[in-house]
Short mmCIF file of C-alpha atoms in Angstrom, two decimals:
data_model
loop_
_atom_site.label_atom_id
_atom_site.label_comp_id
_atom_site.label_asym_id
_atom_site.label_seq_id
_atom_site.Cartn_x
_atom_site.Cartn_y
_atom_site.Cartn_z
CA MET A 1 -20.32 139.89 129.21
CA SER A 2 -17.56 142.04 130.66
CA THR A 3 -16.48 145.14 128.77
CA PRO A 4 -13.06 144.75 127.10
CA PRO A 5 -10.36 147.06 128.41
CA ALA A 6 -10.14 150.46 126.76
CA SER A 7 -6.90 149.49 125.07
CA ARG A 8 -8.84 147.01 122.91
CA ARG A 9 -11.56 149.41 121.76
CA VAL A 10 -11.26 150.76 118.23
CA ALA A 11 -13.31 153.03 115.97
CA LEU A 12 -13.34 152.97 112.16
CA LEU A 13 -14.01 156.06 110.04
CA THR A 14 -14.42 155.63 106.28
CA LEU A 15 -14.03 158.12 103.47
CA GLY A 16 -14.35 157.69 99.72
CA CYS A 17 -16.07 155.15 97.53
CA ALA A 18 -18.02 151.94 98.03
CA ARG A 19 -14.82 149.94 97.58
CA ASN A 20 -13.40 151.66 100.65
CA GLU A 21 -16.57 150.88 102.57
CA VAL A 22 -16.12 147.18 101.79
CA ASP A 23 -12.48 147.39 102.86
CA SER A 24 -13.56 148.94 106.17
CA GLU A 25 -15.95 146.05 106.82
CA GLU A 26 -13.10 143.66 106.08
CA LEU A 27 -10.88 145.55 108.54
CA ALA A 28 -13.70 145.47 111.08
CA GLY A 29 -13.91 141.70 110.69
CA ARG A 30 -10.16 141.29 111.05
CA LEU A 31 -10.06 143.51 114.13
CA ALA A 32 -12.97 141.71 115.78
CA ASP A 33 -11.26 138.41 114.99
CA GLY A 34 -8.13 139.78 116.65
CA GLY A 35 -9.90 140.65 119.91
CA TRP A 36 -10.79 144.30 119.30
CA GLU A 37 -14.21 145.74 120.11
CA LEU A 38 -15.66 148.11 117.51
CA THR A 39 -17.03 151.31 118.99
CA ASP A 40 -17.78 154.92 118.03
CA ALA A 41 -14.98 157.47 117.86
CA ASP A 42 -16.50 159.44 120.74
CA ASP A 43 -17.27 156.41 122.90
CA GLY A 44 -13.99 155.54 124.57
CA ALA A 45 -12.02 154.30 121.57
CA GLU A 46 -8.33 153.95 122.32
CA VAL A 47 -7.50 153.91 118.62
CA ILE A 48 -9.30 155.51 115.67
CA VAL A 49 -8.55 153.97 112.29
CA VAL A 50 -9.26 156.34 109.39
CA ASN A 51 -9.74 154.63 106.03
CA THR A 52 -8.63 157.48 103.79
CA CYS A 53 -9.40 158.36 100.18
CA GLY A 54 -6.62 159.57 97.88
CA PHE A 55 -8.39 159.90 94.55
CA VAL A 56 -8.72 163.68 94.00
CA GLU A 57 -7.56 166.80 95.81
CA GLN A 58 -10.80 167.40 97.72
CA ALA A 59 -10.86 163.78 98.91
CA LYS A 60 -7.29 164.14 100.18
CA LYS A 61 -8.24 167.31 102.06
CA ASP A 62 -11.26 165.57 103.60
CA SER A 63 -9.01 162.70 104.70
CA ILE A 64 -6.54 165.06 106.36
CA ASP A 65 -9.34 166.96 108.11
CA THR A 66 -10.80 163.68 109.40
CA LEU A 67 -7.42 162.51 110.70
CA LEU A 68 -6.88 165.81 112.52
CA ALA A 69 -10.38 165.75 114.02
CA ALA A 70 -9.80 162.17 115.18
CA ALA A 71 -6.56 163.22 116.86
CA ASP A 72 -8.44 165.96 118.73
CA THR A 73 -10.41 163.26 120.60
CA GLY A 74 -7.24 162.20 122.42
CA ALA A 75 -7.26 158.73 120.87
CA LYS A 76 -4.33 157.36 118.94
CA VAL A 77 -4.93 157.72 115.20
CA VAL A 78 -3.93 155.28 112.47
CA ALA A 79 -4.26 156.13 108.78
CA VAL A 80 -5.01 153.34 106.30
CA GLY A 81 -6.67 153.31 102.88
CA CYS A 82 -5.78 154.80 99.54
CA MET A 83 -4.14 158.02 100.71
CA ALA A 84 -2.01 156.12 103.22
CA GLU A 85 -1.07 153.57 100.54
CA ARG A 86 -0.32 156.28 97.99
CA TYR A 87 1.79 158.61 100.16
CA GLY A 88 2.90 156.51 103.14
CA ALA A 89 5.95 157.98 104.88
CA GLN A 90 5.39 161.35 103.19
CA LEU A 91 1.96 161.57 104.82
CA ALA A 92 3.39 160.43 108.17
CA GLU A 93 6.06 163.14 108.08
CA SER A 94 3.55 165.89 107.33
CA LEU A 95 0.99 164.57 109.84
CA PRO A 96 2.69 163.85 113.19
CA GLU A 97 -0.75 163.64 114.78
CA ALA A 98 -1.06 160.13 113.27
CA SER A 99 0.51 157.37 115.34
CA ALA A 100 0.92 155.20 112.24
CA VAL A 101 0.40 155.32 108.49
CA LEU A 102 -0.16 151.80 107.16
CA GLY A 103 -0.56 150.45 103.63
CA PHE A 104 -2.57 147.54 102.27
CA ASP A 105 0.18 145.07 103.19
CA ALA A 106 -0.62 145.71 106.85
CA TYR A 107 -4.30 144.75 106.58
CA PRO A 108 -3.91 141.03 107.40
CA ASP A 109 -2.04 141.92 110.62
CA LEU A 110 -3.86 145.14 111.52
CA ALA A 111 -5.01 143.84 114.92
CA GLU A 112 -1.38 143.25 115.93
CA ARG A 113 -0.23 146.60 114.51
CA LEU A 114 -2.85 148.43 116.57
CA GLY A 115 -1.62 146.55 119.63
CA ASP A 116 1.86 147.93 118.94
CA VAL A 117 0.44 151.44 118.63
CA VAL A 118 -1.40 151.20 121.95
CA ALA A 119 1.71 149.80 123.63
CA GLY A 120 3.68 152.82 122.47
CA HIS A 121 5.92 150.92 120.09
CA ALA A 122 7.11 152.71 116.96
CA VAL A 123 5.38 151.36 113.86
CA ALA A 124 7.23 151.87 110.59
CA SER A 125 5.38 154.02 108.06
CA HIS A 126 4.38 152.47 104.78
CA THR A 127 6.84 152.92 101.90
CA PRO A 128 4.82 153.45 98.71
CA VAL A 129 5.55 151.51 95.55
CA ASP A 130 3.71 151.23 92.25
CA ARG A 131 1.58 148.22 93.17
CA ARG A 132 1.32 147.20 89.52
CA THR A 133 4.93 146.06 89.81
CA LEU A 134 4.07 143.58 92.57
CA LEU A 135 1.95 141.27 90.42
CA PRO A 136 2.82 139.27 87.30
CA ILE A 137 2.16 140.95 83.96
CA THR A 138 0.13 137.95 82.77
CA PRO A 139 -3.32 138.10 84.45
CA VAL A 140 -3.76 134.34 84.86
CA GLU A 141 -0.57 134.17 86.95
CA ARG A 142 -1.84 136.69 89.52
CA GLN A 143 -4.18 134.32 91.34
CA ASP A 144 -1.25 132.48 92.92
CA SER A 145 0.46 135.65 94.17
CA ASP A 146 0.77 136.31 97.91
CA VAL A 147 0.53 140.11 97.48
CA ALA A 148 -2.00 141.62 99.89
CA VAL A 149 -5.15 142.72 98.06
CA PRO A 150 -7.91 144.19 100.24
CA GLY A 151 -10.98 141.98 100.23
CA HIS A 152 -9.20 138.93 98.79
CA ALA A 153 -7.79 135.65 100.12
CA TRP A 154 -9.94 135.44 103.24
CA GLY A 155 -9.91 131.68 103.22
CA PRO A 156 -12.91 129.40 103.78
CA ARG A 157 -14.84 131.82 106.01
CA VAL A 158 -16.19 135.32 105.48
CA LEU A 159 -13.99 137.72 107.41
CA ARG A 160 -16.26 140.74 107.33
CA LYS A 161 -18.34 142.66 109.85
CA ARG A 162 -21.25 144.90 108.89
CA LEU A 163 -20.84 148.47 110.08
CA ASP A 164 -24.50 149.39 109.56
CA ASP A 165 -27.85 147.64 109.22
CA SER A 166 -28.65 148.82 105.69
CA PRO A 167 -30.55 146.39 103.43
CA VAL A 168 -27.98 147.25 100.76
CA ALA A 169 -24.36 146.12 100.77
CA SER A 170 -21.47 146.44 98.38
CA LEU A 171 -19.72 143.22 97.40
CA LYS A 172 -16.23 143.35 95.94
CA ILE A 173 -15.71 141.13 92.91
CA ALA A 174 -12.21 142.35 91.92
CA SER A 175 -9.51 144.88 92.76
CA GLY A 176 -7.09 146.93 90.71
CA CYS A 177 -7.10 147.97 87.08
CA ASP A 178 -5.04 147.22 83.98
CA ARG A 179 -6.22 150.26 82.04
CA ARG A 180 -3.93 153.27 81.69
CA CYS A 181 -6.29 156.24 81.57
CA SER A 182 -4.05 159.30 81.46
CA PHE A 183 -5.98 161.18 84.17
CA CYS A 184 -6.19 158.35 86.72
CA ALA A 185 -3.68 157.39 89.41
CA ILE A 186 -5.74 154.55 90.92
CA PRO A 187 -3.88 151.61 89.30
CA SER A 188 -0.57 152.83 90.75
CA PHE A 189 -1.80 152.41 94.34
CA ARG A 190 -4.57 149.82 93.92
CA GLY A 191 -2.45 147.64 91.66
CA SER A 192 -3.13 145.44 88.65
CA PHE A 193 -6.49 143.78 88.10
CA VAL A 194 -7.23 140.69 90.19
CA SER A 195 -10.59 138.87 90.26
CA ARG A 196 -11.98 137.18 93.33
CA ARG A 197 -12.98 133.56 92.78
CA PRO A 198 -16.71 133.02 92.12
CA ASP A 199 -17.27 130.56 94.99
CA GLU A 200 -15.81 133.05 97.47
CA ILE A 201 -18.03 135.85 96.14
CA VAL A 202 -21.16 133.70 96.29
CA ALA A 203 -20.33 132.59 99.84
CA GLU A 204 -20.05 136.22 100.91
CA ALA A 205 -23.34 137.02 99.16
CA ARG A 206 -25.06 134.27 101.15
CA TRP A 207 -23.53 135.62 104.35
CA LEU A 208 -24.76 139.11 103.53
CA ALA A 209 -28.26 137.74 102.91
CA GLU A 210 -28.15 136.20 106.38
CA GLN A 211 -27.40 139.68 107.74
CA GLY A 212 -30.64 141.01 106.22
CA VAL A 213 -29.22 142.41 102.98
CA ARG A 214 -31.65 142.40 100.04
CA GLU A 215 -29.59 144.27 97.43
CA LEU A 216 -25.98 143.61 96.44
CA VAL A 217 -23.93 146.26 94.64
CA LEU A 218 -21.01 144.60 92.87
CA VAL A 219 -17.95 146.85 93.02
CA SER A 220 -14.44 146.87 91.60
CA GLU A 221 -12.24 149.28 89.66
CA ASN A 222 -13.43 147.66 86.39
CA SER A 223 -16.21 145.10 86.59
CA THR A 224 -16.17 144.38 82.84
CA SER A 225 -12.71 142.78 83.24
CA TYR A 226 -14.02 140.29 85.79
CA GLY A 227 -12.77 136.76 85.17
CA LYS A 228 -10.06 137.50 82.62
CA ASP A 229 -7.53 136.06 85.09
CA LEU A 230 -9.69 133.05 85.97
CA GLY A 231 -10.32 131.47 82.59
CA PRO A 232 -13.65 130.98 80.77
CA SER A 233 -15.44 129.69 83.89
CA GLY A 234 -14.87 132.93 85.74
CA ALA A 235 -16.80 135.28 83.44
CA LEU A 236 -19.19 137.85 84.89
CA GLU A 237 -22.33 136.51 83.18
CA PRO A 238 -22.48 133.15 85.02
CA LEU A 239 -21.51 134.88 88.28
CA LEU A 240 -24.52 137.19 87.92
CA ALA A 241 -26.81 134.20 87.46
CA ARG A 242 -25.45 132.57 90.61
CA LEU A 243 -25.77 135.75 92.68
CA GLY A 244 -29.28 136.45 91.38
CA ALA A 245 -30.33 133.03 92.69
CA VAL A 246 -29.00 133.50 96.26
CA PRO A 247 -31.95 133.12 98.67
CA GLY A 248 -32.82 136.40 100.36
CA ILE A 249 -31.12 138.57 97.71
CA ASP A 250 -33.77 140.33 95.63
CA ARG A 251 -31.57 142.60 93.52
CA VAL A 252 -28.00 142.46 92.23
CA ARG A 253 -26.53 145.63 90.75
CA VAL A 254 -23.30 145.88 88.75
CA SER A 255 -21.18 149.04 88.92
CA TYR A 256 -18.06 150.37 87.16
CA LEU A 257 -18.51 149.14 83.58
CA GLN A 258 -16.08 150.16 80.84
CA PRO A 259 -17.90 150.87 77.53
CA ALA A 260 -15.04 149.50 75.41
CA GLU A 261 -15.21 146.16 77.26
CA THR A 262 -18.99 145.82 77.49
CA LYS A 263 -19.79 142.91 75.18
CA PRO A 264 -23.29 142.20 73.81
CA SER A 265 -23.50 139.07 75.98
CA LEU A 266 -22.91 141.15 79.11
CA VAL A 267 -25.52 143.70 78.07
CA ALA A 268 -28.01 140.86 77.62
CA ALA A 269 -27.06 139.25 80.94
CA ILE A 270 -27.50 142.44 82.96
CA ALA A 271 -30.75 143.30 81.19
CA THR A 272 -32.42 139.89 81.38
CA THR A 273 -30.96 137.73 84.19
CA PRO A 274 -33.55 137.14 86.96
CA GLY A 275 -32.59 138.96 90.15
CA VAL A 276 -30.18 141.33 88.36
CA ALA A 277 -31.11 145.01 88.02
CA ALA A 278 -31.25 146.35 84.46
CA TYR A 279 -28.78 149.03 85.47
CA PHE A 280 -25.70 150.14 83.55
CA ASP A 281 -23.06 152.25 85.27
CA MET A 282 -21.08 153.20 82.15
CA SER A 283 -17.77 155.03 82.46
CA PHE A 284 -18.03 157.20 79.34
CA GLN A 285 -15.93 160.13 80.73
CA HIS A 286 -16.41 162.16 77.50
CA ALA A 287 -17.78 161.71 73.97
CA SER A 288 -15.37 163.66 71.78
CA GLU A 289 -12.96 161.21 70.15
CA PRO A 290 -9.89 163.51 70.30
CA VAL A 291 -10.40 164.07 74.03
CA LEU A 292 -10.97 160.37 74.67
CA ARG A 293 -7.73 159.51 72.87
CA ARG A 294 -5.78 161.95 75.04
CA MET A 295 -7.45 160.29 78.01
CA ARG A 296 -6.11 156.94 76.69
CA ARG A 297 -9.66 155.72 76.24
CA PHE A 298 -11.68 154.34 73.34
CA GLY A 299 -14.99 155.20 71.74
CA ASN A 300 -16.86 158.22 70.42
CA THR A 301 -20.36 159.62 70.32
CA GLU A 302 -21.65 157.17 67.73
CA SER A 303 -20.26 154.03 69.40
CA PHE A 304 -21.59 155.17 72.78
CA LEU A 305 -25.03 155.92 71.34
CA ASP A 306 -25.03 152.48 69.73
CA LEU A 307 -24.29 150.92 73.13
CA VAL A 308 -27.13 152.89 74.73
CA LYS A 309 -29.44 151.74 71.91
CA ARG A 310 -28.50 148.08 72.44
CA ILE A 311 -29.13 148.38 76.17
CA ARG A 312 -32.61 149.83 75.63
CA GLU A 313 -33.46 147.24 73.00
CA HIS A 314 -33.08 144.63 75.74
CA ALA A 315 -34.62 146.73 78.53
CA PRO A 316 -36.36 150.01 77.57
CA ASP A 317 -36.64 151.03 81.23
CA ALA A 318 -33.01 150.25 82.07
CA GLY A 319 -31.16 152.77 84.17
CA ILE A 320 -28.01 154.17 82.57
CA ARG A 321 -25.67 156.52 84.42
CA SER A 322 -22.22 157.93 83.76
CA ASN A 323 -19.60 160.39 84.89
CA VAL A 324 -17.98 162.89 82.54
CA ILE A 325 -14.88 165.06 82.84
CA VAL A 326 -14.81 168.51 81.25
CA GLY A 327 -11.84 170.85 80.91
CA PHE A 328 -9.36 168.09 80.05
CA PRO A 329 -6.09 169.45 78.59
CA GLY A 330 -6.60 170.44 74.96
CA GLU A 331 -10.40 170.31 75.12
CA THR A 332 -12.00 172.77 72.69
CA ASP A 333 -15.43 174.36 72.51
CA ALA A 334 -16.22 171.91 69.71
CA ASP A 335 -15.32 169.00 72.02
CA VAL A 336 -17.74 170.31 74.63
CA ASP A 337 -20.42 170.68 71.96
CA GLU A 338 -19.87 167.03 71.01
CA LEU A 339 -20.26 165.95 74.63
CA ALA A 340 -23.47 167.98 74.84
CA ARG A 341 -24.74 166.27 71.66
CA PHE A 342 -24.08 162.85 73.11
CA LEU A 343 -25.82 163.60 76.39
CA THR A 344 -28.82 165.10 74.58
CA GLU A 345 -29.27 162.06 72.36
CA ALA A 346 -28.41 159.42 74.99
CA ARG A 347 -30.90 160.65 77.60
CA LEU A 348 -29.12 159.03 80.51
CA ASP A 349 -30.80 158.62 83.90
CA ALA A 350 -27.98 160.19 85.92
CA VAL A 351 -24.81 162.09 85.03
CA GLY A 352 -21.99 163.19 87.31
CA VAL A 353 -20.06 166.16 85.92
CA PHE A 354 -16.51 166.85 87.10
CA GLY A 355 -13.99 169.50 86.20
CA TYR A 356 -10.53 168.26 85.32
CA SER A 357 -7.74 168.67 87.87
CA ASP A 358 -4.17 167.37 87.81
CA GLU A 359 -3.41 164.19 89.72
CA ASP A 360 0.09 163.42 90.99
CA GLY A 361 2.06 161.08 88.78
CA THR A 362 -0.45 160.81 85.94
CA GLU A 363 0.29 161.30 82.26
CA ALA A 364 -2.30 164.07 82.02
CA GLU A 365 -0.41 166.11 84.61
CA GLY A 366 2.26 166.72 81.97
CA LEU A 367 0.01 167.28 78.96
CA PRO A 368 0.02 170.64 77.16
CA GLY A 369 -3.11 172.69 76.63
CA LYS A 370 -4.14 173.16 80.26
CA LEU A 371 -7.26 175.30 80.53
CA PRO A 372 -7.77 178.22 82.93
CA ALA A 373 -9.80 177.45 86.04
CA ASP A 374 -12.57 179.88 85.04
CA VAL A 375 -12.96 178.17 81.65
CA ILE A 376 -13.22 174.76 83.31
CA ALA A 377 -15.77 176.11 85.81
CA ALA A 378 -17.89 177.59 83.01
CA ARG A 379 -17.88 174.30 81.13
CA VAL A 380 -18.80 172.37 84.26
CA ALA A 381 -21.72 174.74 84.80
CA ARG A 382 -22.89 174.38 81.19
CA ILE A 383 -22.78 170.58 81.09
CA SER A 384 -24.18 170.27 84.62
CA GLU A 385 -27.17 172.43 83.70
CA LEU A 386 -27.78 170.38 80.57
CA ALA A 387 -27.43 167.09 82.45
CA GLU A 388 -29.82 168.24 85.16
CA GLU A 389 -32.44 169.17 82.57
CA LEU A 390 -32.06 165.93 80.61
CA THR A 391 -32.11 163.61 83.62
CA ALA A 392 -35.19 165.42 84.98
CA GLN A 393 -36.91 164.80 81.65
CA ARG A 394 -35.92 161.14 81.77
CA ALA A 395 -37.42 160.86 85.26
CA GLU A 396 -40.60 162.58 84.11
CA ASP A 397 -40.92 160.00 81.32
CA ARG A 398 -41.25 157.33 84.02
CA VAL A 399 -44.54 158.75 85.34
CA GLY A 400 -47.12 155.99 85.00
CA ASP A 401 -44.52 153.20 85.20
CA GLU A 402 -44.56 150.40 87.75
CA VAL A 403 -41.40 150.23 89.88
CA VAL A 404 -40.17 148.03 92.71
CA VAL A 405 -38.70 150.12 95.53
CA LEU A 406 -36.34 148.95 98.26
CA VAL A 407 -37.15 151.04 101.33
CA GLU A 408 -34.06 152.63 102.87
CA ARG A 409 -35.64 155.38 104.96
CA ALA A 410 -38.82 154.93 106.99
CA GLU A 411 -41.22 157.80 107.49
CA SER A 412 -40.69 159.92 110.60
CA ASP A 413 -41.41 163.45 111.79
CA GLU A 414 -38.35 164.64 109.85
CA ASP A 415 -38.24 162.32 106.82
CA ASP A 416 -40.46 160.85 104.14
CA CYS A 417 -40.50 157.14 103.44
CA ALA A 418 -38.05 156.65 100.58
CA GLY A 419 -35.95 154.12 98.76
CA ARG A 420 -34.68 153.24 95.31
CA ALA A 421 -36.01 151.50 92.22
CA ALA A 422 -33.94 149.20 90.00
CA HIS A 423 -32.69 152.10 87.86
CA GLN A 424 -31.29 153.99 90.87
CA ALA A 425 -28.00 153.15 92.59
CA PRO A 426 -27.29 154.18 96.20
CA GLU A 427 -26.45 157.83 96.86
CA VAL A 428 -25.84 158.94 93.27
CA ASP A 429 -29.01 158.46 91.19
CA GLY A 430 -31.89 160.01 93.10
CA GLU A 431 -34.59 158.18 95.03
CA CYS A 432 -38.25 157.20 95.15
CA VAL A 433 -40.42 158.94 97.75
CA LEU A 434 -43.28 156.62 98.71
CA VAL A 435 -46.77 157.96 99.37
CA ASP A 436 -49.96 156.22 100.49
CA GLY A 437 -51.69 154.02 97.95
CA ASP A 438 -53.20 150.58 98.35
CA ILE A 439 -50.91 150.30 101.37
CA ALA A 440 -49.84 153.09 103.72
CA ALA A 441 -46.32 154.49 103.36
CA THR A 442 -46.34 155.17 107.10
CA GLY A 443 -46.46 151.43 107.77
CA LEU A 444 -43.37 150.59 105.74
CA SER A 445 -40.05 149.67 107.30
CA VAL A 446 -36.45 149.84 106.15
CA GLY A 447 -35.72 146.72 104.12
CA ASP A 448 -39.24 146.34 102.73
CA LEU A 449 -39.57 145.81 98.98
CA VAL A 450 -42.60 147.63 97.58
CA VAL A 451 -44.35 147.58 94.22
CA GLY A 452 -45.56 151.05 93.34
CA GLU A 453 -46.73 153.36 90.57
CA VAL A 454 -44.79 156.48 89.63
CA VAL A 455 -47.22 159.39 89.91
CA ASP A 456 -44.86 162.38 89.69
CA SER A 457 -41.21 163.42 89.54
CA GLU A 458 -39.06 166.10 91.15
CA GLY A 459 -35.76 166.41 89.31
CA VAL A 460 -34.33 162.87 89.23
CA ASP A 461 -36.49 161.79 92.20
CA LEU A 462 -39.76 159.96 91.69
CA ILE A 463 -42.98 160.13 93.68
CA VAL A 464 -44.35 156.59 93.97
CA ARG A 465 -47.75 155.46 95.19
CA ALA A 466 -47.28 152.27 97.26
CA ARG A 467 -49.37 149.37 96.06
CA ALA A 468 -48.10 146.08 97.52
CA LEU A 469 -45.33 144.49 99.56
CA VAL A 470 -43.02 141.95 97.94
CA PRO A 471 -42.51 138.99 100.31
CA ARG A 472 -38.96 138.02 101.23
CA THR A 473 -37.57 135.05 99.36
#
């Protein structure tokens, strides 16, 4: 096969969350379908597309740094993703190194837009709007809209291209969010909540299985809302059952659950459906009721502890993780004490601790009671230390348990053989380091599924003695 001309070679760089990673694989599929060859940024790419993140200040800085570094290669640079969608022409004006700044509406025609860039034609910068205004207020009317939503409306075929050979892949089940958390700007640039249709999701799951994927991570901005715009037949529980039965898929994991929307039937479905990991990624954010109300969220310590109790009644070994924000405007020492009480009693498996920072255009940006940076830093340190101690204890409690580990790193001169059990999500929850047992860890390959016994722990990581391989379904 002849090598395509340099003007049709493109590289994709991705920053941010798993949702962005899925979007990049969609863009890769669209570009390949449009005649572009995917290559590395340093391997003769004529254009480098940077899928930016615009969630918090550090993510924005990382996106800018990546765009500038891409420009230094001599290739033309195109910014897409959340930061490009959120700031559009403003970003283009402040970053002349970028040949184009394109929003989500450009995704279906990205192959053509890159052709314009290579040809030297001026490409108009994206003009940001609040994407919530583009869709009907009533959720059930959104399915018929022609508004571009990344990862939706691909038609009868899967328009996606894997950008790695990992045995784990994220699968988007919805986009956007109808919640109005006072600290979060995501709905303004991701738009209102829209579910993907179940048949389309299952078809993509089957395609991913054909690519060698054994674990699916279901992603969205709010997975607990799935199906509210589809009617009763589109609920998350039956979708989980269908995905858990896809041949070749051994584990389905749900992420981004809202505690206030997590019904008992969903708890039971995640905890007991064959093929679905008993894993609960709960967006608690805090536990003090006054802080949660200022965040425009619901719940308190007692309701959250009751949810944790119900989860563990169904599945005592279930993994439960959350993120919390400290230093929110008006937060008191007593509020932090209440958060510490919740974490101590809940004994979660993983906790991400973040200090509050203002986000452009959010309600919280204008709230009174802003705390000094040193106070926020001290509270982050306190809760982080507590969370580290508690999650290490939770991991230690698993010594003696049997776990099933998906191998994601084979043993080499530099690395141990390691992977994740059902209670551990990719990148954020620790890992299982496999050691020789009834079978040798040195003989395991990426993508193997291994039954093992937890023999020790190191922080949130587990040391697992390998016992047997699980055959592929």
